Tab-separated table of C-alpha atoms in Angstrom:
chain	number	residue	atom	x	y	z
A	1	MET	CA	0.000	0.000	0.000
A	2	GLN	CA	1.305	3.442	-0.946
A	3	ILE	CA	-0.044	6.735	0.390
A	4	GLN	CA	0.900	10.180	-0.879
A	5	GLN	CA	-0.631	13.036	1.069
A	6	ASN	CA	0.332	16.588	0.195
A	7	THR	CA	-2.744	18.501	1.251
A	8	PRO	CA	-2.224	21.108	3.983
A	9	GLN	CA	-3.160	20.018	7.471
A	10	ASN	CA	-6.352	21.875	8.298
A	11	ILE	CA	-7.829	22.224	11.732
A	12	SER	CA	-11.370	22.480	10.380
A	13	THR	CA	-13.272	19.494	9.009
A	14	PRO	CA	-13.696	19.525	5.215
A	15	LEU	CA	-17.264	19.935	4.058
A	16	VAL	CA	-16.939	17.178	1.451
A	17	SER	CA	-14.614	14.245	0.918
A	18	PHE	CA	-14.577	13.240	-2.737
A	19	ILE	CA	-13.600	9.571	-3.014
A	20	VAL	CA	-12.333	8.910	-6.540
A	21	THR	CA	-11.680	5.285	-7.497
A	22	VAL	CA	-9.377	4.526	-10.432
A	23	TYR	CA	-8.155	1.357	-12.103
A	24	ASN	CA	-6.166	1.320	-15.350
A	25	LEU	CA	-7.811	4.501	-16.602
A	26	PRO	CA	-6.461	6.924	-19.216
A	27	ILE	CA	-4.757	9.719	-17.328
A	28	GLU	CA	-6.719	12.361	-19.233
A	29	PHE	CA	-9.930	10.947	-17.754
A	30	ILE	CA	-8.523	11.107	-14.227
A	31	LYS	CA	-7.294	14.674	-14.680
A	32	LEU	CA	-10.669	15.771	-16.052
A	33	CYS	CA	-12.371	14.173	-13.061
A	34	ILE	CA	-10.112	15.845	-10.500
A	35	ASN	CA	-10.241	19.213	-12.253
A	36	SER	CA	-14.047	19.107	-12.210
A	37	ILE	CA	-13.825	18.881	-8.408
A	38	LEU	CA	-11.186	21.614	-8.159
A	39	ALA	CA	-13.422	23.910	-10.226
A	40	LEU	CA	-16.175	23.852	-7.590
A	41	SER	CA	-16.763	26.757	-5.203
A	42	LEU	CA	-15.046	24.987	-2.326
A	43	GLN	CA	-11.993	26.409	-0.637
A	44	ALA	CA	-9.095	24.010	-0.111
A	45	LYS	CA	-10.024	23.651	3.558
A	46	ASP	CA	-13.586	22.649	2.604
A	47	ARG	CA	-12.723	19.813	0.231
A	48	GLU	CA	-10.775	16.589	0.436
A	49	ILE	CA	-9.969	14.703	-2.765
A	50	ILE	CA	-9.018	11.091	-2.079
A	51	ILE	CA	-7.734	9.051	-5.018
A	52	ILE	CA	-7.899	5.293	-4.449
A	53	ASP	CA	-5.794	3.566	-7.119
A	54	ASP	CA	-6.965	-0.033	-7.068
A	55	GLY	CA	-3.742	-1.593	-8.343
A	56	SER	CA	-3.415	0.037	-11.766
A	57	ARG	CA	-0.548	-1.271	-13.872
A	58	ILE	CA	0.950	2.227	-13.948
A	59	PRO	CA	0.450	4.293	-10.762
A	60	ALA	CA	-1.714	7.286	-11.580
A	61	LEU	CA	0.282	9.543	-9.227
A	62	GLU	CA	3.188	9.605	-11.667
A	63	GLU	CA	1.048	11.656	-14.073
A	64	LEU	CA	-0.541	13.954	-11.486
A	65	ALA	CA	2.490	15.989	-10.418
A	66	GLU	CA	0.850	19.342	-11.198
A	67	ILE	CA	-2.075	18.679	-8.838
A	68	LYS	CA	-0.441	16.445	-6.240
A	69	ASP	CA	-0.748	19.163	-3.583
A	70	ASP	CA	-4.539	19.060	-3.972
A	71	ILE	CA	-5.053	15.344	-3.455
A	72	ILE	CA	-4.566	12.433	-1.114
A	73	TYR	CA	-3.381	9.457	-3.153
A	74	LEU	CA	-3.541	5.863	-1.999
A	75	ARG	CA	-2.495	2.869	-4.070
A	76	GLN	CA	-3.484	-0.651	-3.028
A	77	ARG	CA	-3.326	-4.074	-4.646
A	78	ASN	CA	-6.279	-4.760	-6.906
A	79	GLN	CA	-9.248	-5.746	-4.737
A	80	GLY	CA	-12.209	-4.349	-6.663
A	81	PRO	CA	-14.485	-1.307	-6.268
A	82	SER	CA	-15.954	-2.376	-2.916
A	83	MET	CA	-12.620	-2.483	-1.146
A	84	ALA	CA	-11.432	0.695	-2.866
A	85	ARG	CA	-14.499	2.570	-1.655
A	86	ASN	CA	-14.207	1.107	1.826
A	87	MET	CA	-10.622	2.351	2.025
A	88	GLY	CA	-11.756	5.793	0.930
A	89	LEU	CA	-14.422	5.827	3.642
A	90	LYS	CA	-11.860	4.731	6.213
A	91	ILE	CA	-9.548	7.677	5.612
A	92	ALA	CA	-12.137	10.331	4.690
A	93	THR	CA	-12.467	13.172	7.208
A	94	GLY	CA	-15.164	15.239	5.477
A	95	LYS	CA	-18.613	15.891	6.874
A	96	TYR	CA	-20.144	14.665	3.600
A	97	ILE	CA	-19.052	11.979	1.156
A	98	GLN	CA	-19.242	12.028	-2.631
A	99	PHE	CA	-18.140	8.997	-4.643
A	100	VAL	CA	-16.834	9.627	-8.141
A	101	ASP	CA	-15.544	7.054	-10.609
A	102	GLY	CA	-12.263	8.216	-12.092
A	103	ASP	CA	-13.486	8.126	-15.684
A	104	ASP	CA	-16.497	10.337	-14.898
A	105	TYR	CA	-16.731	13.938	-13.702
A	106	LEU	CA	-18.953	16.471	-11.978
A	107	ILE	CA	-20.790	19.154	-13.957
A	108	GLN	CA	-20.171	22.424	-12.223
A	109	ALA	CA	-23.431	24.417	-12.241
A	110	PRO	CA	-25.824	21.616	-11.227
A	111	TYR	CA	-23.376	20.210	-8.687
A	112	GLU	CA	-23.042	23.690	-7.138
A	113	HIS	CA	-26.813	23.509	-6.670
A	114	CYS	CA	-26.312	20.298	-4.674
A	115	LEU	CA	-23.570	21.917	-2.611
A	116	ASP	CA	-25.907	24.811	-1.803
A	117	ILE	CA	-28.485	22.301	-0.543
A	118	VAL	CA	-25.768	20.762	1.642
A	119	ARG	CA	-24.738	24.174	2.982
A	120	TYR	CA	-28.186	25.560	3.737
A	121	HIS	CA	-30.644	22.690	4.276
A	122	ASN	CA	-28.832	20.271	6.598
A	123	PRO	CA	-29.624	17.105	4.570
A	124	ASP	CA	-28.528	13.553	5.229
A	125	ILE	CA	-28.627	12.753	1.513
A	126	VAL	CA	-28.963	14.887	-1.616
A	127	LEU	CA	-30.041	12.981	-4.722
A	128	PHE	CA	-29.209	14.158	-8.229
A	129	ASN	CA	-29.042	12.640	-11.726
A	130	GLU	CA	-26.349	11.329	-14.002
A	131	THR	CA	-26.237	12.481	-17.600
A	132	LYS	CA	-24.339	12.066	-20.837
A	133	LYS	CA	-24.768	15.754	-21.616
A	134	LYS	CA	-21.755	17.970	-20.988
A	135	HIS	CA	-23.735	21.080	-20.093
A	136	ALA	CA	-26.352	21.754	-17.466
A	137	ASP	CA	-30.065	22.259	-17.965
A	138	LEU	CA	-31.705	25.031	-15.940
A	139	PRO	CA	-33.686	25.915	-13.884
A	140	LEU	CA	-32.894	23.664	-10.960
A	141	SER	CA	-35.278	22.572	-8.228
A	142	LEU	CA	-35.319	20.652	-4.962
A	143	SER	CA	-37.875	18.666	-2.993
A	144	GLU	CA	-39.015	18.961	0.584
A	145	PRO	CA	-36.977	16.692	2.893
A	146	VAL	CA	-38.347	13.230	3.685
A	147	THR	CA	-36.926	10.233	5.485
A	148	GLY	CA	-35.031	7.703	3.436
A	149	ALA	CA	-37.679	5.071	4.144
A	150	SER	CA	-40.431	7.463	3.001
A	151	TYR	CA	-38.538	8.139	-0.199
A	152	MET	CA	-38.214	4.393	-0.837
A	153	HIS	CA	-41.963	3.936	-0.233
A	154	ASN	CA	-42.759	6.239	-3.130
A	155	HIS	CA	-39.863	5.995	-5.597
A	156	ASN	CA	-37.810	3.447	-7.437
A	157	LEU	CA	-34.375	3.915	-5.962
A	158	HIS	CA	-31.429	4.607	-8.261
A	159	ALA	CA	-28.709	2.678	-6.502
A	160	ALA	CA	-25.562	4.111	-8.129
A	161	VAL	CA	-23.496	5.653	-5.327
A	162	TRP	CA	-22.289	8.513	-7.495
A	163	GLU	CA	-25.863	9.850	-7.788
A	164	TYR	CA	-25.973	11.315	-4.297
A	165	ILE	CA	-23.922	13.097	-1.674
A	166	PHE	CA	-24.418	11.906	1.901
A	167	LEU	CA	-23.632	12.767	5.495
A	168	LYS	CA	-20.818	10.513	6.624
A	169	LYS	CA	-22.052	10.020	10.177
A	170	ILE	CA	-25.212	8.212	9.040
A	171	LEU	CA	-23.032	5.327	7.859
A	172	VAL	CA	-22.425	4.111	11.406
A	173	ASN	CA	-20.860	0.724	10.547
A	174	LEU	CA	-22.190	0.335	6.982
A	175	GLN	CA	-19.615	-0.694	4.368
A	176	PHE	CA	-19.518	-2.247	0.915
A	177	THR	CA	-19.374	-6.039	0.851
A	178	PRO	CA	-15.907	-7.058	-0.429
A	179	GLY	CA	-15.829	-8.793	-3.793
A	180	LEU	CA	-19.491	-8.196	-4.551
A	181	LEU	CA	-20.479	-7.061	-8.029
A	182	CYS	CA	-23.373	-4.568	-8.161
A	183	GLU	CA	-22.391	-3.609	-4.608
A	184	ASP	CA	-24.343	-0.340	-4.910
A	185	GLU	CA	-27.601	-2.312	-4.982
A	186	GLU	CA	-26.951	-3.508	-1.443
A	187	PHE	CA	-25.281	-0.397	-0.020
A	188	THR	CA	-27.695	2.309	-1.172
A	189	PRO	CA	-31.021	1.043	0.248
A	190	LEU	CA	-29.367	0.279	3.580
A	191	LEU	CA	-27.888	3.785	3.651
A	192	PHE	CA	-31.285	5.329	2.872
A	193	LEU	CA	-32.871	3.557	5.823
A	194	ARG	CA	-30.407	5.453	8.032
A	195	ALA	CA	-31.380	8.863	6.624
A	196	ASP	CA	-33.844	11.286	8.252
A	197	ARG	CA	-33.577	14.067	5.663
A	198	VAL	CA	-33.412	13.116	1.994
A	199	ILE	CA	-33.693	15.924	-0.546
A	200	SER	CA	-33.972	15.165	-4.245
A	201	THR	CA	-33.182	17.538	-7.075
A	202	ASN	CA	-33.542	17.537	-10.840
A	203	ALA	CA	-29.885	18.547	-11.220
A	204	GLU	CA	-28.009	16.552	-13.873
A	205	ALA	CA	-24.767	16.913	-11.980
A	206	TYR	CA	-22.749	13.797	-12.807
A	207	TYR	CA	-21.305	13.009	-16.232
A	208	TYR	CA	-21.308	9.230	-16.642
A	209	ARG	CA	-18.920	7.855	-19.238
A	210	LYS	CA	-19.971	4.496	-20.678
A	211	ARG	CA	-16.835	2.603	-21.697
A	212	LYS	CA	-16.679	-0.679	-23.593
A	213	HIS	CA	-14.214	-2.333	-21.231
A	214	SER	CA	-15.559	-1.206	-17.866
A	215	ILE	CA	-16.629	-3.778	-15.266
A	216	ILE	CA	-20.280	-2.855	-15.766
A	217	GLN	CA	-20.036	-3.432	-19.531
A	218	GLU	CA	-18.272	-6.808	-19.281
A	219	LYS	CA	-20.158	-9.385	-21.398
A	220	GLU	CA	-18.325	-12.707	-20.929
A	221	ARG	CA	-20.596	-15.512	-19.744
A	222	ASP	CA	-18.654	-16.203	-16.533
A	223	HIS	CA	-18.854	-12.532	-15.608
A	224	VAL	CA	-22.576	-12.399	-16.420
A	225	LEU	CA	-23.268	-15.445	-14.232
A	226	HIS	CA	-21.120	-13.999	-11.417
A	227	LYS	CA	-23.026	-10.729	-11.581
A	228	LEU	CA	-26.407	-12.475	-11.566
A	229	THR	CA	-25.358	-14.656	-8.629
A	230	ASP	CA	-24.316	-11.569	-6.691
A	231	VAL	CA	-27.633	-9.861	-7.419
A	232	LYS	CA	-29.405	-12.923	-6.023
A	233	LYS	CA	-27.233	-12.723	-2.880
A	234	ILE	CA	-28.165	-9.060	-2.483
A	235	ILE	CA	-31.883	-9.775	-2.870
A	236	PHE	CA	-31.722	-12.521	-0.242
A	237	HIS	CA	-29.646	-10.364	2.112
A	238	LEU	CA	-32.074	-7.460	1.872
A	239	GLN	CA	-34.949	-9.881	2.454
A	240	ASP	CA	-33.264	-11.188	5.613
A	241	ILE	CA	-32.694	-7.646	6.855
A	242	SER	CA	-36.302	-6.665	6.107
A	243	ALA	CA	-37.530	-9.298	8.545
A	244	ALA	CA	-35.687	-7.595	11.405
A	245	VAL	CA	-36.506	-3.907	10.883
A	246	PRO	CA	-39.569	-1.827	11.887
A	247	GLU	CA	-42.681	-2.194	9.758
A	248	PHE	CA	-42.294	1.124	7.922
A	249	ASP	CA	-38.725	0.280	6.923
A	250	ARG	CA	-39.789	-3.252	6.003
A	251	VAL	CA	-42.360	-2.006	3.512
A	252	ALA	CA	-39.757	0.307	1.981
A	253	LEU	CA	-37.276	-2.546	1.597
A	254	GLN	CA	-39.929	-4.846	0.185
A	255	ARG	CA	-40.521	-2.417	-2.673
A	256	ARG	CA	-36.813	-2.345	-3.408
A	257	ILE	CA	-36.566	-6.139	-3.211
A	258	ALA	CA	-39.485	-6.552	-5.618
A	259	GLN	CA	-37.910	-4.121	-8.079
A	260	LEU	CA	-34.560	-5.921	-7.887
A	261	THR	CA	-36.269	-9.281	-8.333
A	262	MET	CA	-38.048	-8.050	-11.437
A	263	ASP	CA	-34.780	-6.755	-12.896
A	264	TYR	CA	-33.033	-10.004	-11.909
A	265	LEU	CA	-35.549	-12.164	-13.785
A	266	TYR	CA	-35.444	-9.867	-16.804
A	267	ASN	CA	-31.644	-10.017	-16.940
A	268	ILE	CA	-31.538	-13.794	-16.600
A	269	ILE	CA	-33.553	-14.012	-19.813
A	270	LYS	CA	-31.813	-11.129	-21.576
A	271	GLN	CA	-28.234	-11.992	-20.646
A	272	THR	CA	-28.254	-15.817	-20.567
A	273	ARG	CA	-31.193	-16.864	-22.772
A	274	SER	CA	-31.245	-20.025	-20.673
A	275	HIS	CA	-34.737	-21.470	-20.375
A	276	LYS	CA	-33.573	-23.856	-17.643
A	277	LEU	CA	-31.876	-21.164	-15.571
A	278	PHE	CA	-34.960	-18.962	-15.861
A	279	HIS	CA	-37.323	-21.641	-14.555
A	280	ASP	CA	-34.868	-22.893	-11.932
A	281	THR	CA	-34.578	-19.320	-10.665
A	282	ILE	CA	-38.345	-18.981	-10.371
A	283	GLU	CA	-38.418	-22.115	-8.217
A	284	ILE	CA	-35.624	-20.760	-6.008
A	285	LEU	CA	-37.505	-17.477	-5.606
A	286	LYS	CA	-40.678	-19.365	-4.733
A	287	ALA	CA	-38.833	-21.178	-1.948
A	288	ARG	CA	-37.828	-17.784	-0.541
A	289	ARG	CA	-41.393	-16.433	-0.942
A	290	LEU	CA	-40.184	-13.858	-3.423
A	291	PHE	CA	-42.299	-15.223	-6.248
A	292	PRO	CA	-44.998	-14.595	-7.403
A	293	LEU	CA	-44.046	-10.939	-7.371
A	294	PRO	CA	-46.057	-8.854	-4.874
A	295	ASP	CA	-49.371	-7.495	-6.140
A	296	LYS	CA	-48.377	-3.849	-5.916
A	297	LYS	CA	-48.707	-0.971	-8.358
A	298	TYR	CA	-45.204	0.387	-7.867
A	299	THR	CA	-44.816	1.512	-11.469
A	300	ARG	CA	-46.586	0.829	-14.739
A	301	LYS	CA	-43.657	-1.311	-15.898
A	302	TYR	CA	-43.651	-3.333	-12.683
A	303	THR	CA	-47.429	-3.881	-12.788
A	304	LEU	CA	-47.320	-5.153	-16.366
A	305	PHE	CA	-44.270	-7.357	-15.774
A	306	ARG	CA	-45.832	-8.863	-12.643
A	307	LYS	CA	-49.101	-9.700	-14.407
A	308	VAL	CA	-47.310	-11.425	-17.281
A	309	ILE	CA	-44.639	-13.358	-15.379
A	310	ASN	CA	-46.943	-14.595	-12.626
A	311	THR	CA	-48.598	-17.088	-15.016
A	312	LYS	CA	-47.059	-20.087	-16.810
A	313	ILE	CA	-48.203	-18.898	-20.228
A	314	GLY	CA	-46.977	-15.400	-19.478
A	315	GLN	CA	-43.542	-16.740	-18.516
A	316	GLU	CA	-43.179	-18.434	-21.906
A	317	ILE	CA	-44.334	-15.342	-23.790
A	318	LEU	CA	-42.002	-13.127	-21.748
A	319	PHE	CA	-39.048	-15.451	-22.327
A	320	ILE	CA	-39.563	-15.439	-26.098
A	321	PHE	CA	-40.091	-11.675	-26.246
A	322	ILE	CA	-37.087	-10.675	-24.095
A	323	SER	CA	-34.790	-13.253	-25.732
A	324	ARG	CA	-35.370	-11.554	-29.086
A	325	LEU	CA	-34.477	-8.079	-27.883
């Protein structure tokens, strides 16, 4: 493990720790990411930029000499995004946390809107949107604060951890599960249950770069099966947790579990086209009382999917239709 820390020692606590994870990324992407943070209206004492290099072949620090005084750089052996983020959380000293993937960046005007919400509204979480547009749309808005459980009762949760800034102290002992793919799907709903003040905004504040060779875009069969297995583990884990939390939180988690289960079944068809795996999975879900899907009108898409897949004929029609997409 290698740590390079050149930031001045400040007595005050930074407002935001930006945890930037990198792994074998083009240096121009990393520089663009860091510069998007440096461009924000945060004084040096109010920001902390933590670069977690997850075992890149060439250490990123060698190409960051001109901004090394503005960052904390840590290089570890390759352990995956979960462990990289956990390390960032371990060393972060900011009041709030913002995760950023090193090949993405923040869009200044809408992210400033989020920072203003942090400064003036005392939130636990501020939700915003990712975009593939390089410029902001205005005007910007914000919601009234609600609890995280209330938000989950009424919305489909976007689990990506870069789509919100959050108060570090609400973590308590929550971490990412090491080695888990789709780790956001487990982390985010559990974080929301800890939040008393969630504010959402229409700000498109995060530029998401879709790359062919990223972990998310990996298409090999072994990777697809690993990812699907991990999603199943997350669904079962959230179900186990839901049995031990207060009723209001349980209902919130049940919506999230149902949504994940729907997506899980869809992706088994879409990504494997295995008739046997599809039907075996339905039997496994039945044994866990996760199938048939709950008779809830969460969204129009969910309602339609539930009606079709909850019958034998519908399952066959759905399999044929999705397999051809």
